[in-house]
Short mmCIF file of C-alpha atoms in Angstrom, two decimals:
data_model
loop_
_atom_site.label_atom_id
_atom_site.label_comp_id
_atom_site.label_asym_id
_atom_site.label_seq_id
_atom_site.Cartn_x
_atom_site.Cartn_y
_atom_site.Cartn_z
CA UNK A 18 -10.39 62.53 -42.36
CA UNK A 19 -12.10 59.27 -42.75
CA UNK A 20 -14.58 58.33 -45.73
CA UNK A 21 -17.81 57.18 -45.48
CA UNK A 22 -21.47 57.10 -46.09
CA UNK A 23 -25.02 58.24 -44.73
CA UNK A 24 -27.07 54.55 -44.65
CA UNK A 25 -30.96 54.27 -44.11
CA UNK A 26 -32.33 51.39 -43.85
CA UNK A 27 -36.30 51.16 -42.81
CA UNK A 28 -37.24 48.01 -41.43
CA UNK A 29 -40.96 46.88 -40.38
CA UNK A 30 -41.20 48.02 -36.77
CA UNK A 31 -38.22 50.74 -37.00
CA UNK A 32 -35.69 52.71 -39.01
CA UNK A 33 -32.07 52.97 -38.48
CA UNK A 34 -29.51 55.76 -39.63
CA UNK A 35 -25.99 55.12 -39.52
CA UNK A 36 -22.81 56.48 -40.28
CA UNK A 37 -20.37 53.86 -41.43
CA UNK A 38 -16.93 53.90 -43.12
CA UNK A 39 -16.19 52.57 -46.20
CA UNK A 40 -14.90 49.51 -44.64
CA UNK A 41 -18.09 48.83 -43.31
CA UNK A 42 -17.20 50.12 -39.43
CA UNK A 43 -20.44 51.69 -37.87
CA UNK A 44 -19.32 54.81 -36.22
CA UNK A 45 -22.37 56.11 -35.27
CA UNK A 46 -26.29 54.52 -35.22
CA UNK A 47 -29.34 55.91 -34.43
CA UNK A 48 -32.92 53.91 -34.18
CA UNK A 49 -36.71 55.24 -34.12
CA UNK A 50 -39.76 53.28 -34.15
CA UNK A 51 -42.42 53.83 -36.89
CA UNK A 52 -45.48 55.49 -35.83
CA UNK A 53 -48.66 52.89 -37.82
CA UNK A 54 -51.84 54.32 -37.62
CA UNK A 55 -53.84 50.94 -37.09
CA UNK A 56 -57.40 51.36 -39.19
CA UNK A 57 -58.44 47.98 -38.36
CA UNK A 58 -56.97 44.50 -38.24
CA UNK A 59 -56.46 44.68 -41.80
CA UNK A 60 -55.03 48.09 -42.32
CA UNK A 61 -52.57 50.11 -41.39
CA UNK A 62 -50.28 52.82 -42.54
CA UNK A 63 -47.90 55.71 -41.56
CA UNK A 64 -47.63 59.78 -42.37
CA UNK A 65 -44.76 60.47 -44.77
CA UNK A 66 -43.65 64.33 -43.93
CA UNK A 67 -44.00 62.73 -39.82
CA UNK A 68 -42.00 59.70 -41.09
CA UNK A 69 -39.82 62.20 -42.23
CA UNK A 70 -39.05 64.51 -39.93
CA UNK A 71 -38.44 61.55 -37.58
CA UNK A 72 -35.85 60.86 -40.27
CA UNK A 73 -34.00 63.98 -40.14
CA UNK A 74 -33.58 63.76 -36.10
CA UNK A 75 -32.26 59.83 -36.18
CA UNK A 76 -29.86 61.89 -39.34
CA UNK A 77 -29.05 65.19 -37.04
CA UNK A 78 -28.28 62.68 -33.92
CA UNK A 79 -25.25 60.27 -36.33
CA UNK A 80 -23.65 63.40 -37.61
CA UNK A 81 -23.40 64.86 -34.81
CA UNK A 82 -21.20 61.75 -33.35
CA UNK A 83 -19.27 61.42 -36.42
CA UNK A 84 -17.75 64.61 -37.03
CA UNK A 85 -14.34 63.24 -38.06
CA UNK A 86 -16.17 61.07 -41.53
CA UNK A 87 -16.20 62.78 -44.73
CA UNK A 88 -19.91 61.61 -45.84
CA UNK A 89 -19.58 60.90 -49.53
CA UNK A 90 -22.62 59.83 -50.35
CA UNK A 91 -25.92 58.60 -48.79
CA UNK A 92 -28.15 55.66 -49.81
CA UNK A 93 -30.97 53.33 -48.01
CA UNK A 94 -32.91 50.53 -48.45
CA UNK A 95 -36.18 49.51 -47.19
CA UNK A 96 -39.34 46.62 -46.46
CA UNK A 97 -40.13 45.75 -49.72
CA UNK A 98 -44.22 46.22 -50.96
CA UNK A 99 -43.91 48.98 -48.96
CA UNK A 100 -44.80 52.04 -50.63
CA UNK A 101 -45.87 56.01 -50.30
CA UNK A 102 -48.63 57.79 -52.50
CA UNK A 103 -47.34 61.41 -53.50
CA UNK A 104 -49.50 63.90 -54.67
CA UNK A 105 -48.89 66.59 -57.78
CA UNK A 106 -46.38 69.04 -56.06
CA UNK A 107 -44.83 65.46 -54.73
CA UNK A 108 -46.14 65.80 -51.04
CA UNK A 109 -46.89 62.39 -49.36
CA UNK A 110 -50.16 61.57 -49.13
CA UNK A 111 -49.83 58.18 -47.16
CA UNK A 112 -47.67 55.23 -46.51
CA UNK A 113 -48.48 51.66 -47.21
CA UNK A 114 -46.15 49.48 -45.19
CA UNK A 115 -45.99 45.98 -46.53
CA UNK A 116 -47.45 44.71 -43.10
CA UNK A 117 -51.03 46.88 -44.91
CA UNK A 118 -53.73 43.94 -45.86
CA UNK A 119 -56.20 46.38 -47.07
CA UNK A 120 -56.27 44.44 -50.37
CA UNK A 121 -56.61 41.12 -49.03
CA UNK A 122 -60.43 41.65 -50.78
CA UNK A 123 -58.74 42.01 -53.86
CA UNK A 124 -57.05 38.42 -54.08
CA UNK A 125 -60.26 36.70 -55.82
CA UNK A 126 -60.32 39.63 -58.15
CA UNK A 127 -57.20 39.04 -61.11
CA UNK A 128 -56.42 36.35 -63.26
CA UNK A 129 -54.09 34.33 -60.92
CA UNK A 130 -51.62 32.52 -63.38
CA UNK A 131 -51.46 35.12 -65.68
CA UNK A 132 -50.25 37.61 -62.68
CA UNK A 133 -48.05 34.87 -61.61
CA UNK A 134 -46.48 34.31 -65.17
CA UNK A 135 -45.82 37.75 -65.75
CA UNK A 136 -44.53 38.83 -62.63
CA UNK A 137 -43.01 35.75 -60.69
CA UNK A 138 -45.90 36.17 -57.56
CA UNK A 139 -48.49 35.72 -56.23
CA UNK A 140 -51.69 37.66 -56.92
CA UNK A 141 -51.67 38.66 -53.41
CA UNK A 142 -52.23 41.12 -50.49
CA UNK A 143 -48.84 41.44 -49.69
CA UNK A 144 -47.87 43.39 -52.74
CA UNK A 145 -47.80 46.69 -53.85
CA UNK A 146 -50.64 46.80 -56.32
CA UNK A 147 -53.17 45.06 -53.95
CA UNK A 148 -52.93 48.01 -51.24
CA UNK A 149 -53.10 50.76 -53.98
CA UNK A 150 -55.92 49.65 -56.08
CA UNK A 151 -57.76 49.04 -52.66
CA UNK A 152 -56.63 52.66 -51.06
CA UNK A 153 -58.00 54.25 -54.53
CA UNK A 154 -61.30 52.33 -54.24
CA UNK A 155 -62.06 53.04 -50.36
CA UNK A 156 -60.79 56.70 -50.88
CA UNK A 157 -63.17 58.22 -53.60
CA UNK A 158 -62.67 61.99 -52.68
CA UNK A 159 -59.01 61.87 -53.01
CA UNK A 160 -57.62 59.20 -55.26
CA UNK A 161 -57.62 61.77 -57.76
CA UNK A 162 -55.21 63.75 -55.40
CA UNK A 163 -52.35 60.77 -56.01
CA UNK A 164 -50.08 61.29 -59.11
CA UNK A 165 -46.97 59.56 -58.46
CA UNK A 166 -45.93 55.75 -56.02
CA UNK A 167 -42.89 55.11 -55.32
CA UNK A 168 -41.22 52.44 -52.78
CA UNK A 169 -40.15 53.83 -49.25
CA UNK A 170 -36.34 53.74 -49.84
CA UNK A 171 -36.67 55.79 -53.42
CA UNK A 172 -38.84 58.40 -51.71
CA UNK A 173 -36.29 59.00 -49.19
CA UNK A 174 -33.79 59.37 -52.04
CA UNK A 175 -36.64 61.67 -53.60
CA UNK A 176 -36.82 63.70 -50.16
CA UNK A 177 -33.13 63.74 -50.01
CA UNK A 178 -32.56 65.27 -54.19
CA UNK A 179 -35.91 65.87 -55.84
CA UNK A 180 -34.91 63.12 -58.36
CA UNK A 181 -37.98 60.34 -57.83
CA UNK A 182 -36.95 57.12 -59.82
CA UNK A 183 -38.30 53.30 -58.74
CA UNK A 184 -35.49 50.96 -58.41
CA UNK A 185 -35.99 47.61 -60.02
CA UNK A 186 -35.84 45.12 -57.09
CA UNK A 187 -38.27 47.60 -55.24
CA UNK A 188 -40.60 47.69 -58.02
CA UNK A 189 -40.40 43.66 -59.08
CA UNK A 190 -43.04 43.95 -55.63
CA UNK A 191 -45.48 45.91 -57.40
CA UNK A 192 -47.28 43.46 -59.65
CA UNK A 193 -47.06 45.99 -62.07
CA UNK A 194 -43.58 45.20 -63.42
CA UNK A 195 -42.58 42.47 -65.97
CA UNK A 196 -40.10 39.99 -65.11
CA UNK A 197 -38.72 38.67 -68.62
CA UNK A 198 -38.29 42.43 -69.66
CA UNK A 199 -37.15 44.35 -66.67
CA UNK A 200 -40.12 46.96 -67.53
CA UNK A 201 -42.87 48.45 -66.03
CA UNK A 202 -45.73 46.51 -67.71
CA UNK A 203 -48.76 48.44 -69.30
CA UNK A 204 -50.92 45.24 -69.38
CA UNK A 205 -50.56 44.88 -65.36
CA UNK A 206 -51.31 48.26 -64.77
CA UNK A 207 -54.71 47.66 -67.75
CA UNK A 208 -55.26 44.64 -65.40
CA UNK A 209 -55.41 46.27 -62.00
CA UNK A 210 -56.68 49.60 -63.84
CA UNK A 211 -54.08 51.53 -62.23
CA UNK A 212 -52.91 55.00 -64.23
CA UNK A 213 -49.15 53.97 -65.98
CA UNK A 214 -48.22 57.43 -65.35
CA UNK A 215 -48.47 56.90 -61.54
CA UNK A 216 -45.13 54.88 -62.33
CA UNK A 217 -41.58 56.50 -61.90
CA UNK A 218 -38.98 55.95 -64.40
CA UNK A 219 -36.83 52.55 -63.03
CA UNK A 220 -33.06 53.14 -62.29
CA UNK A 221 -30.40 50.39 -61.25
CA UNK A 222 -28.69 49.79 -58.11
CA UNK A 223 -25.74 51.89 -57.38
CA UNK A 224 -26.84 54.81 -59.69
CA UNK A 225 -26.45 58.29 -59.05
CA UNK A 226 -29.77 59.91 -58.11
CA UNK A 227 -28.48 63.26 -57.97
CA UNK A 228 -26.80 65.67 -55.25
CA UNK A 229 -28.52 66.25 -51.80
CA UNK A 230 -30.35 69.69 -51.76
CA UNK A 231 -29.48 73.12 -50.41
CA UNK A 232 -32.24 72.58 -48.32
CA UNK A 233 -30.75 69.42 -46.30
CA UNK A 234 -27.19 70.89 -46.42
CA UNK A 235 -27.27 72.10 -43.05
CA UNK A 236 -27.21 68.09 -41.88
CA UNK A 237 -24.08 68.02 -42.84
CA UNK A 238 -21.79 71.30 -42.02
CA UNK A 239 -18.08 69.31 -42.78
CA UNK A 240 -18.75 67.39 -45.89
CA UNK A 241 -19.46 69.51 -49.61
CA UNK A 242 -21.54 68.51 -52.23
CA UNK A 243 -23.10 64.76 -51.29
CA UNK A 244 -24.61 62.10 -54.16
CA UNK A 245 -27.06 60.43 -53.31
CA UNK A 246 -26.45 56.53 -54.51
CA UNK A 247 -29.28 54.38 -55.06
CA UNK A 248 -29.55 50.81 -53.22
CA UNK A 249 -32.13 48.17 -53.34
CA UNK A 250 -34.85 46.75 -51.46
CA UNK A 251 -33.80 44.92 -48.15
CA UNK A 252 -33.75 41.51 -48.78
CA UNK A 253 -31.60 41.86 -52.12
CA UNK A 254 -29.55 43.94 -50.54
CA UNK A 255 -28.51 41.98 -47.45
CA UNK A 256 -27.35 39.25 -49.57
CA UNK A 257 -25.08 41.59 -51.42
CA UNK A 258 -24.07 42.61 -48.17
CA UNK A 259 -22.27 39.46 -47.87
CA UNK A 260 -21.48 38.73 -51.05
CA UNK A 261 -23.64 36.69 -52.59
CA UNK A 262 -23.65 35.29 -56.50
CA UNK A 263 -25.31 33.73 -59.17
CA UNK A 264 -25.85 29.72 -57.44
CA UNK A 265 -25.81 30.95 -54.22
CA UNK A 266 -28.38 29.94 -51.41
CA UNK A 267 -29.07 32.20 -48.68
CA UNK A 268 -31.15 32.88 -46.05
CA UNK A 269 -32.44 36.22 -44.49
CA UNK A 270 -33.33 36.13 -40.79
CA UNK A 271 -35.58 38.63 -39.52
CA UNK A 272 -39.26 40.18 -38.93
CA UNK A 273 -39.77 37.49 -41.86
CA UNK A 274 -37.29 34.70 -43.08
CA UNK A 275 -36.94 34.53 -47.12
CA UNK A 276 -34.71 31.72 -48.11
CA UNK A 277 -33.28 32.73 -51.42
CA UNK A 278 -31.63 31.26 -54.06
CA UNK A 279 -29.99 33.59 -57.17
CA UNK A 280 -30.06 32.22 -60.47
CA UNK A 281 -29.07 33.58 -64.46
CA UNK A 282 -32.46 33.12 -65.20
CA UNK A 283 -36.21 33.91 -64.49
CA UNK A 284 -37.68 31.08 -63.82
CA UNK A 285 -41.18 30.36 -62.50
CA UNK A 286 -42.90 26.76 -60.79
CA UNK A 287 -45.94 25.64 -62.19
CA UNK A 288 -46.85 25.05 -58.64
CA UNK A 289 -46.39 28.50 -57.99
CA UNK A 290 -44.29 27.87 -54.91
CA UNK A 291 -41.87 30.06 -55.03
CA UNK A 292 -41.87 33.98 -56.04
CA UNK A 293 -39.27 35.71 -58.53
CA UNK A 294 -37.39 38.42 -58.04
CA UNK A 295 -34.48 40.84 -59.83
CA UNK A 296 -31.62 40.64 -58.23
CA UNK A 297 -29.17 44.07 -58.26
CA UNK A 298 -27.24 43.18 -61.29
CA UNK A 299 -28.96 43.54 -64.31
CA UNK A 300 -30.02 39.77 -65.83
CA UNK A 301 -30.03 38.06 -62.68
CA UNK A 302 -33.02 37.08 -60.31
CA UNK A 303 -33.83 35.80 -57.22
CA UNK A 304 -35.64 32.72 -56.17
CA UNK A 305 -37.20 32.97 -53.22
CA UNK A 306 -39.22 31.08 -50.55
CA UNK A 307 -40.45 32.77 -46.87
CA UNK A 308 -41.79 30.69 -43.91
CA UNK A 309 -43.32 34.71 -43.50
CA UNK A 310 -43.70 36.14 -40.33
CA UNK A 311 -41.04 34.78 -38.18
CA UNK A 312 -38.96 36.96 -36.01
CA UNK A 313 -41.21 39.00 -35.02
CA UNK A 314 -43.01 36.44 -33.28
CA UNK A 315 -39.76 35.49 -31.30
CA UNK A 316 -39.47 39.49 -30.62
CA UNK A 317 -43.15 40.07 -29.50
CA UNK A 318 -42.82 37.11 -27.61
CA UNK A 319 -40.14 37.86 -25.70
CA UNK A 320 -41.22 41.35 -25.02
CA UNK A 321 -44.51 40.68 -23.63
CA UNK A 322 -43.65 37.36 -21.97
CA UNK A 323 -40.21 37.36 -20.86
CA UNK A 324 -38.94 41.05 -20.13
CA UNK A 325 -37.12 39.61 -17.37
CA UNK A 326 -34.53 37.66 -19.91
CA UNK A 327 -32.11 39.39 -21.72
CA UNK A 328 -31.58 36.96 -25.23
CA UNK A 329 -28.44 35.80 -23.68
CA UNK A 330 -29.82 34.32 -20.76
CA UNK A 331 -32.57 32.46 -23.07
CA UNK A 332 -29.55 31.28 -25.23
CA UNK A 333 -28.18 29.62 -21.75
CA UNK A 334 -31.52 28.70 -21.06
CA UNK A 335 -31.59 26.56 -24.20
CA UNK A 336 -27.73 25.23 -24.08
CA UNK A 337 -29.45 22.85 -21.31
CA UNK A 338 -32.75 21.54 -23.22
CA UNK A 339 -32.83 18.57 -25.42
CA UNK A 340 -36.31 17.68 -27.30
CA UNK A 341 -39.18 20.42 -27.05
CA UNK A 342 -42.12 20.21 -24.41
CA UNK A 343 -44.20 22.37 -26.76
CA UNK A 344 -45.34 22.23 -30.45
CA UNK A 345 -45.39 25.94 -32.46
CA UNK A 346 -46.59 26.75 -35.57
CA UNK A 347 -46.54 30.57 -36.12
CA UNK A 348 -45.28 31.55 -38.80
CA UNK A 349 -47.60 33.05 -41.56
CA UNK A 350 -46.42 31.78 -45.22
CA UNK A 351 -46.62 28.32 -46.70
CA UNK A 352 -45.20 27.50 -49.88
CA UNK A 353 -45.12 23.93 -49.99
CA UNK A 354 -49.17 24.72 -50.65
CA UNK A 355 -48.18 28.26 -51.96
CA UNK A 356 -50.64 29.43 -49.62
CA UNK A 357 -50.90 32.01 -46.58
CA UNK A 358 -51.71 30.61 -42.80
CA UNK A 359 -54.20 33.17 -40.89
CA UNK A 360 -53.82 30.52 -37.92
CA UNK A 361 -51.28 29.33 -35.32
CA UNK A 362 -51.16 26.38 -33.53
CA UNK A 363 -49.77 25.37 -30.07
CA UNK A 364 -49.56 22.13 -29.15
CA UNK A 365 -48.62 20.62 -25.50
CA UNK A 366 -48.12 16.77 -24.34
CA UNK A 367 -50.56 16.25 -21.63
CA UNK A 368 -50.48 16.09 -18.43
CA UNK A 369 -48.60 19.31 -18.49
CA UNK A 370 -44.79 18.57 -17.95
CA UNK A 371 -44.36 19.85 -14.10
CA UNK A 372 -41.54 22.03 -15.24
CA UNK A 373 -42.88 23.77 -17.93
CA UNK A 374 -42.39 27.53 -18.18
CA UNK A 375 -42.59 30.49 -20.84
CA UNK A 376 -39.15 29.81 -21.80
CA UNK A 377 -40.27 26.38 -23.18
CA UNK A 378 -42.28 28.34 -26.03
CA UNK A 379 -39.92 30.38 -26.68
CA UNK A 380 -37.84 27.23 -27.54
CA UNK A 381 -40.58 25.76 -29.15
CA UNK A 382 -40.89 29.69 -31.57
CA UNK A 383 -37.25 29.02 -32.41
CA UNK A 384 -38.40 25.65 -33.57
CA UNK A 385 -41.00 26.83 -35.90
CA UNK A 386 -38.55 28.87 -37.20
CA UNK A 387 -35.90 26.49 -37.88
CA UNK A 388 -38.92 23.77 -39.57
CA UNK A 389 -40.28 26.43 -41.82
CA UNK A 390 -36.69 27.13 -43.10
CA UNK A 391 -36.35 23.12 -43.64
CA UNK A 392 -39.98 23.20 -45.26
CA UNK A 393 -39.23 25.78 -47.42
CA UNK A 394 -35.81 24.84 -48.40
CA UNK A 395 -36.95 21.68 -49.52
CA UNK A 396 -39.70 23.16 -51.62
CA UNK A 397 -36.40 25.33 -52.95
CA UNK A 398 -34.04 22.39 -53.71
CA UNK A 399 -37.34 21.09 -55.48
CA UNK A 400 -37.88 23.74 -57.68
CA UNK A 401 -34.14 24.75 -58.77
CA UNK A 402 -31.94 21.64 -57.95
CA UNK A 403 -29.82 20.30 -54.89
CA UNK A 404 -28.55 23.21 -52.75
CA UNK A 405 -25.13 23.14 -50.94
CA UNK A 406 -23.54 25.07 -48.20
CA UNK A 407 -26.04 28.03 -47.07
CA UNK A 408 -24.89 31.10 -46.33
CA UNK A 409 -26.61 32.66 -43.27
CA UNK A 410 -27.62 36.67 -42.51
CA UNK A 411 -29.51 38.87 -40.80
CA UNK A 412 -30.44 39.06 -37.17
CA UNK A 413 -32.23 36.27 -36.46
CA UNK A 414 -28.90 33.90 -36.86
CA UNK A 415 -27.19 36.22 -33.65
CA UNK A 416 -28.87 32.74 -31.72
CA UNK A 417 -25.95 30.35 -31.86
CA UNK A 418 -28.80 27.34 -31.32
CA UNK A 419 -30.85 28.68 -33.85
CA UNK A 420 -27.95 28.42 -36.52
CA UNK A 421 -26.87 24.77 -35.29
CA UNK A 422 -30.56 23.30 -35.51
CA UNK A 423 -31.12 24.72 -38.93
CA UNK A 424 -27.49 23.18 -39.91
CA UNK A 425 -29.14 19.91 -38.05
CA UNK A 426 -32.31 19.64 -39.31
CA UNK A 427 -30.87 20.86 -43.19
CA UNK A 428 -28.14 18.16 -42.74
CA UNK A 429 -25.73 21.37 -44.46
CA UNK A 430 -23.29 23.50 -42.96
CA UNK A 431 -24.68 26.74 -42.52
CA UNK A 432 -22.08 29.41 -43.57
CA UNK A 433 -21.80 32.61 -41.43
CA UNK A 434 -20.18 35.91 -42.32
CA UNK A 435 -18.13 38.97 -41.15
CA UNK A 436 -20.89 42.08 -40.99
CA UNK A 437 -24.11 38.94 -41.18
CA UNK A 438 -25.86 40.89 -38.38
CA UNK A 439 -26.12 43.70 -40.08
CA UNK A 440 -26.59 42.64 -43.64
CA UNK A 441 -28.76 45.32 -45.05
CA UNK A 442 -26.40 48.32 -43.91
CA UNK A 443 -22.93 46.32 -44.94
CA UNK A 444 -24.99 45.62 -48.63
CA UNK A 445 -25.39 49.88 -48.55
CA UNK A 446 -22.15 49.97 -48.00
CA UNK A 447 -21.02 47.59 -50.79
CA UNK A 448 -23.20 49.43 -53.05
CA UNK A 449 -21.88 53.22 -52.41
CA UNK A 450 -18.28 51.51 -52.99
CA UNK A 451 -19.61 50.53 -56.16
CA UNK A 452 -20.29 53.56 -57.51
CA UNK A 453 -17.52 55.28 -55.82
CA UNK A 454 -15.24 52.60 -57.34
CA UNK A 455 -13.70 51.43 -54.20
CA UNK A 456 -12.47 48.41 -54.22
CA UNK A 457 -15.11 45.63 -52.17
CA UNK A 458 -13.36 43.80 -49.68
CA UNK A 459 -13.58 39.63 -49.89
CA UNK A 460 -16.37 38.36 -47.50
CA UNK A 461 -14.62 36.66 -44.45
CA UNK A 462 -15.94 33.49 -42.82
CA UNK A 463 -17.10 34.02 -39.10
CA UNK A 464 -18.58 30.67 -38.39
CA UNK A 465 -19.76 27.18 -40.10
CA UNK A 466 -22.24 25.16 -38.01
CA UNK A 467 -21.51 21.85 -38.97
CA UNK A 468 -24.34 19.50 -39.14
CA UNK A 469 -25.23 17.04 -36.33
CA UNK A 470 -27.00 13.90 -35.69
CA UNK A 471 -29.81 14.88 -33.59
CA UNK A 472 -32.07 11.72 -31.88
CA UNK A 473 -35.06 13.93 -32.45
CA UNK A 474 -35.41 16.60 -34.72
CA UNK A 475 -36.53 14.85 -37.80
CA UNK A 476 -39.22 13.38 -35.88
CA UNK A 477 -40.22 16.92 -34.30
CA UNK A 478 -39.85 18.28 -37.94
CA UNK A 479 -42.27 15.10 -39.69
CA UNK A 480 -44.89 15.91 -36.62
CA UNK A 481 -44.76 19.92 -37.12
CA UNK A 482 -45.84 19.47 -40.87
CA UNK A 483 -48.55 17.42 -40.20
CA UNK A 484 -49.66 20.47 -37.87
CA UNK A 485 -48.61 23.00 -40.83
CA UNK A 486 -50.52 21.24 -43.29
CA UNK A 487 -54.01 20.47 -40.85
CA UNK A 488 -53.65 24.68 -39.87
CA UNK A 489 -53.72 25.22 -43.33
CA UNK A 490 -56.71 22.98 -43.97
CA UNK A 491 -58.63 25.16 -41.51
CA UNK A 492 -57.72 28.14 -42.80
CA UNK A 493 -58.89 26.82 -46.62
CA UNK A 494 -62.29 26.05 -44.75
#
């Protein structure tokens, strides 16, 4: 009988259970969308025990079509900021995805550069802290009721054993957790006036939790006693997943594309334009800039304008286009200005070209992708040196043209790996062998998109910052 592990790994718009050997072979996967409750434009957020239960059926369905794996252990990751509210007997009370703004209010509030000294980020709606002091504030009645937060991917391993612990790269996204000390930090939580006790103990990537509970045994008829191994938030993990060290560069293509860069230290730029993270080993960080919302734009785009296309036929589509017809800026973080952008920009050469069709801005998404990984890789190499080879994962990087313009418009080879696609689930993997001391197989190259000269991508690239930087402008006013 075959080893293997139990992986869950909760993304923005979905979740996804697998079954996959030890070798990192997916024998059986299982997706379900997350159900947001939308409160307004602003807020949004998601019933744990429903969240749950949805959990357990994606679970039921994998096991069922991998009968012949001996599960050792389970593990998952998750969207980091994201967190769930538990109340005394450990019940969730609500989920804050990290797509919740509800504390965008908030961001005038704190003492920016001390925030941004102590914890490597930005004092900020996208974190952790921001959408819990503003839950407590708009919910009177029941704040009282919450006792306990804990990230998405913990409380599953909390569902899962009854062990609730905060992993450090999960809780570096709190605000409330000190950078130089690897600590949860009593003068954040005096700061944002949130309770210390509300804070787990931390644990390390690729601990034991504890063993799954009688009550979940029935998920898993062939296999005995199960540990439960703790991984850590998505982004870290994916660049585990293929390998990644200490002078690395990598980035992360998906809903949102963080361009990351792991270092010995933690560092911070006056500028503030970049954020610091822990990486999973113990005394190392992470660098990282994100041109934000990214792929999902591509996604949504494609699904409400071009259902017809599969992403193959787009990629064909492209194979035959040269310089863009349309201009795109979508994507939603900054950090050249270390600033958010609320608004987009289209831009289109007039007269319209006569052959212009949804498929151009679709090309023209792709761009925006590929500039804000230039823009923010230069902000990168700015910060923490000159940058070599990058290694490529996630997704997003499945589009062949994708990966040559960023290797174009970089002027670096862009380094793909065996398992890329699927970086958060291989990183699970990596981690369960860790603990289970099997040995971690050497990362195989795939691919290296070898830069190009390209007549007119620098060009595009010069024009779409002058549009990045003028959005921004009207967003400041």
């Amino acid at each position: 009988m075959r080893k293997g592990y139990l992986v869950i790994d909760v993304g923005t718009g979905n979740t996804k259970a697998a079954i996959v050997t030890c070798d990192g072979q997916i024998i059986s996967e299982h997706v379900m969308d997350t159900n947001y409750i939308y409160e307004d434009d602003m807020q949004c957020h998601f019933s744990p025990e429903e969240f749950w239960e949805d959990i357990l059926h994606v679970v039921e369905q994998c096991v069922a079509e991998a009968k012949d794996i001996h599960i050792m252990s389970i593990t998952s990751t998750s969207i980091r900021q994201g967190i769930i509210l538990l109340d005394e007997q450990g019940k969730g009370i609500i989920g804050l995805p990290n797509i919740d703004n509800r504390g965008a209010y908030l961001e005038s509030r704190y003492d920016k550069e001390y925030i941004y000294n102590k914890t490597g980020k930005w004092a900020a709606r996208y974190f952790s802290a921001f959408k819990l002091v503003a839950y407590l504030e708009s919910h009177p009645a029941t704040s009282h009721q919450v006792k306990k937060i804990v990230s998405i991917s913990d409380w599953i391993g909390y569902k899962f054993t009854g062990v609730l612990k905060y992993e450090h790269t999960q809780a570096c996204e709190t605000l409330l957790y000190d950078m130089a000390t690897s600590t949860w930090s009593k003068e954040l939580c005096e700061l944002f006036d949130v309770d210390f006790a509300l804070l787990p103990e931390l644990v390390e990537s690729a601990a034991k939790l504890g063993c799954v509970s009688r009550e979940y045994s029935y998920l898993f008829p062939n296999t005995g006693e199960i540990n439960y191994i703790v991984s850590s938030a998505d982004t870290q993990v994916a660049a585990f997943g293929i390998g990644a060290n200490v002078g690395d560069t990598i980035i992360i293509a998906g809903t949102t594309t963080p361009i990351i860069s792991i270092t010995k230290d933690f560092m911070v730029d006056k500028q503030k334009r970049c954020w610091s993270n822990r990486y999973i080993y113990e005394h190392t960080y992470v660098l990282e800039v994100n041109a934000g919302v990214t792929g999902l734009n591509y996604q949504r785009f494609k699904h409400n304008c071009l259902q017809s296309y599969t992403y193959e036929a787009l990629e064909n589509r492209y194979a035959h286009m040269d310089k863009p017809k349309v201009l795109v800026c979508l994507s939603t973080l900054d950090f050249a200005t270390a600033s958010p952008t609320n608004n987009g920009t289209i831009q289109l050469e007039t007269p319209i070209d006569a052959s212009l069709d949804m498929v151009d801005f679709a090309y023209g998404i792709i761009l925006d992708i590929v500039c804000g990984i230039r823009r923010n890789l230069d902000v990168l190499a700015d910060i923490n040196g000159i940058i070599g080879p990058i290694i490529g994962v996630g997704g997003g990087l499945r589009s062949p043209l994708m990966c040559q313009l960023i290797a174009d418009l970089t002027q670096k080879p862009l380094l793909i790996y065996e398992g890329y696609e699927q970086g958060s689930i291989r990183g699970c993997v990596l981690t369960c062998n860790k603990y289970n001391n099997v040995a971690l197989n050497a990362r195989k190259k795939l691919m290296t998109y070898t830069p190009k000269n390209n007549n007119w991508i620098e060009d595009y690239f010069v024009k779409w910052c002058d549009v990045r930087e003028k959005s921004n402008e009207s967003t400041d006013s």
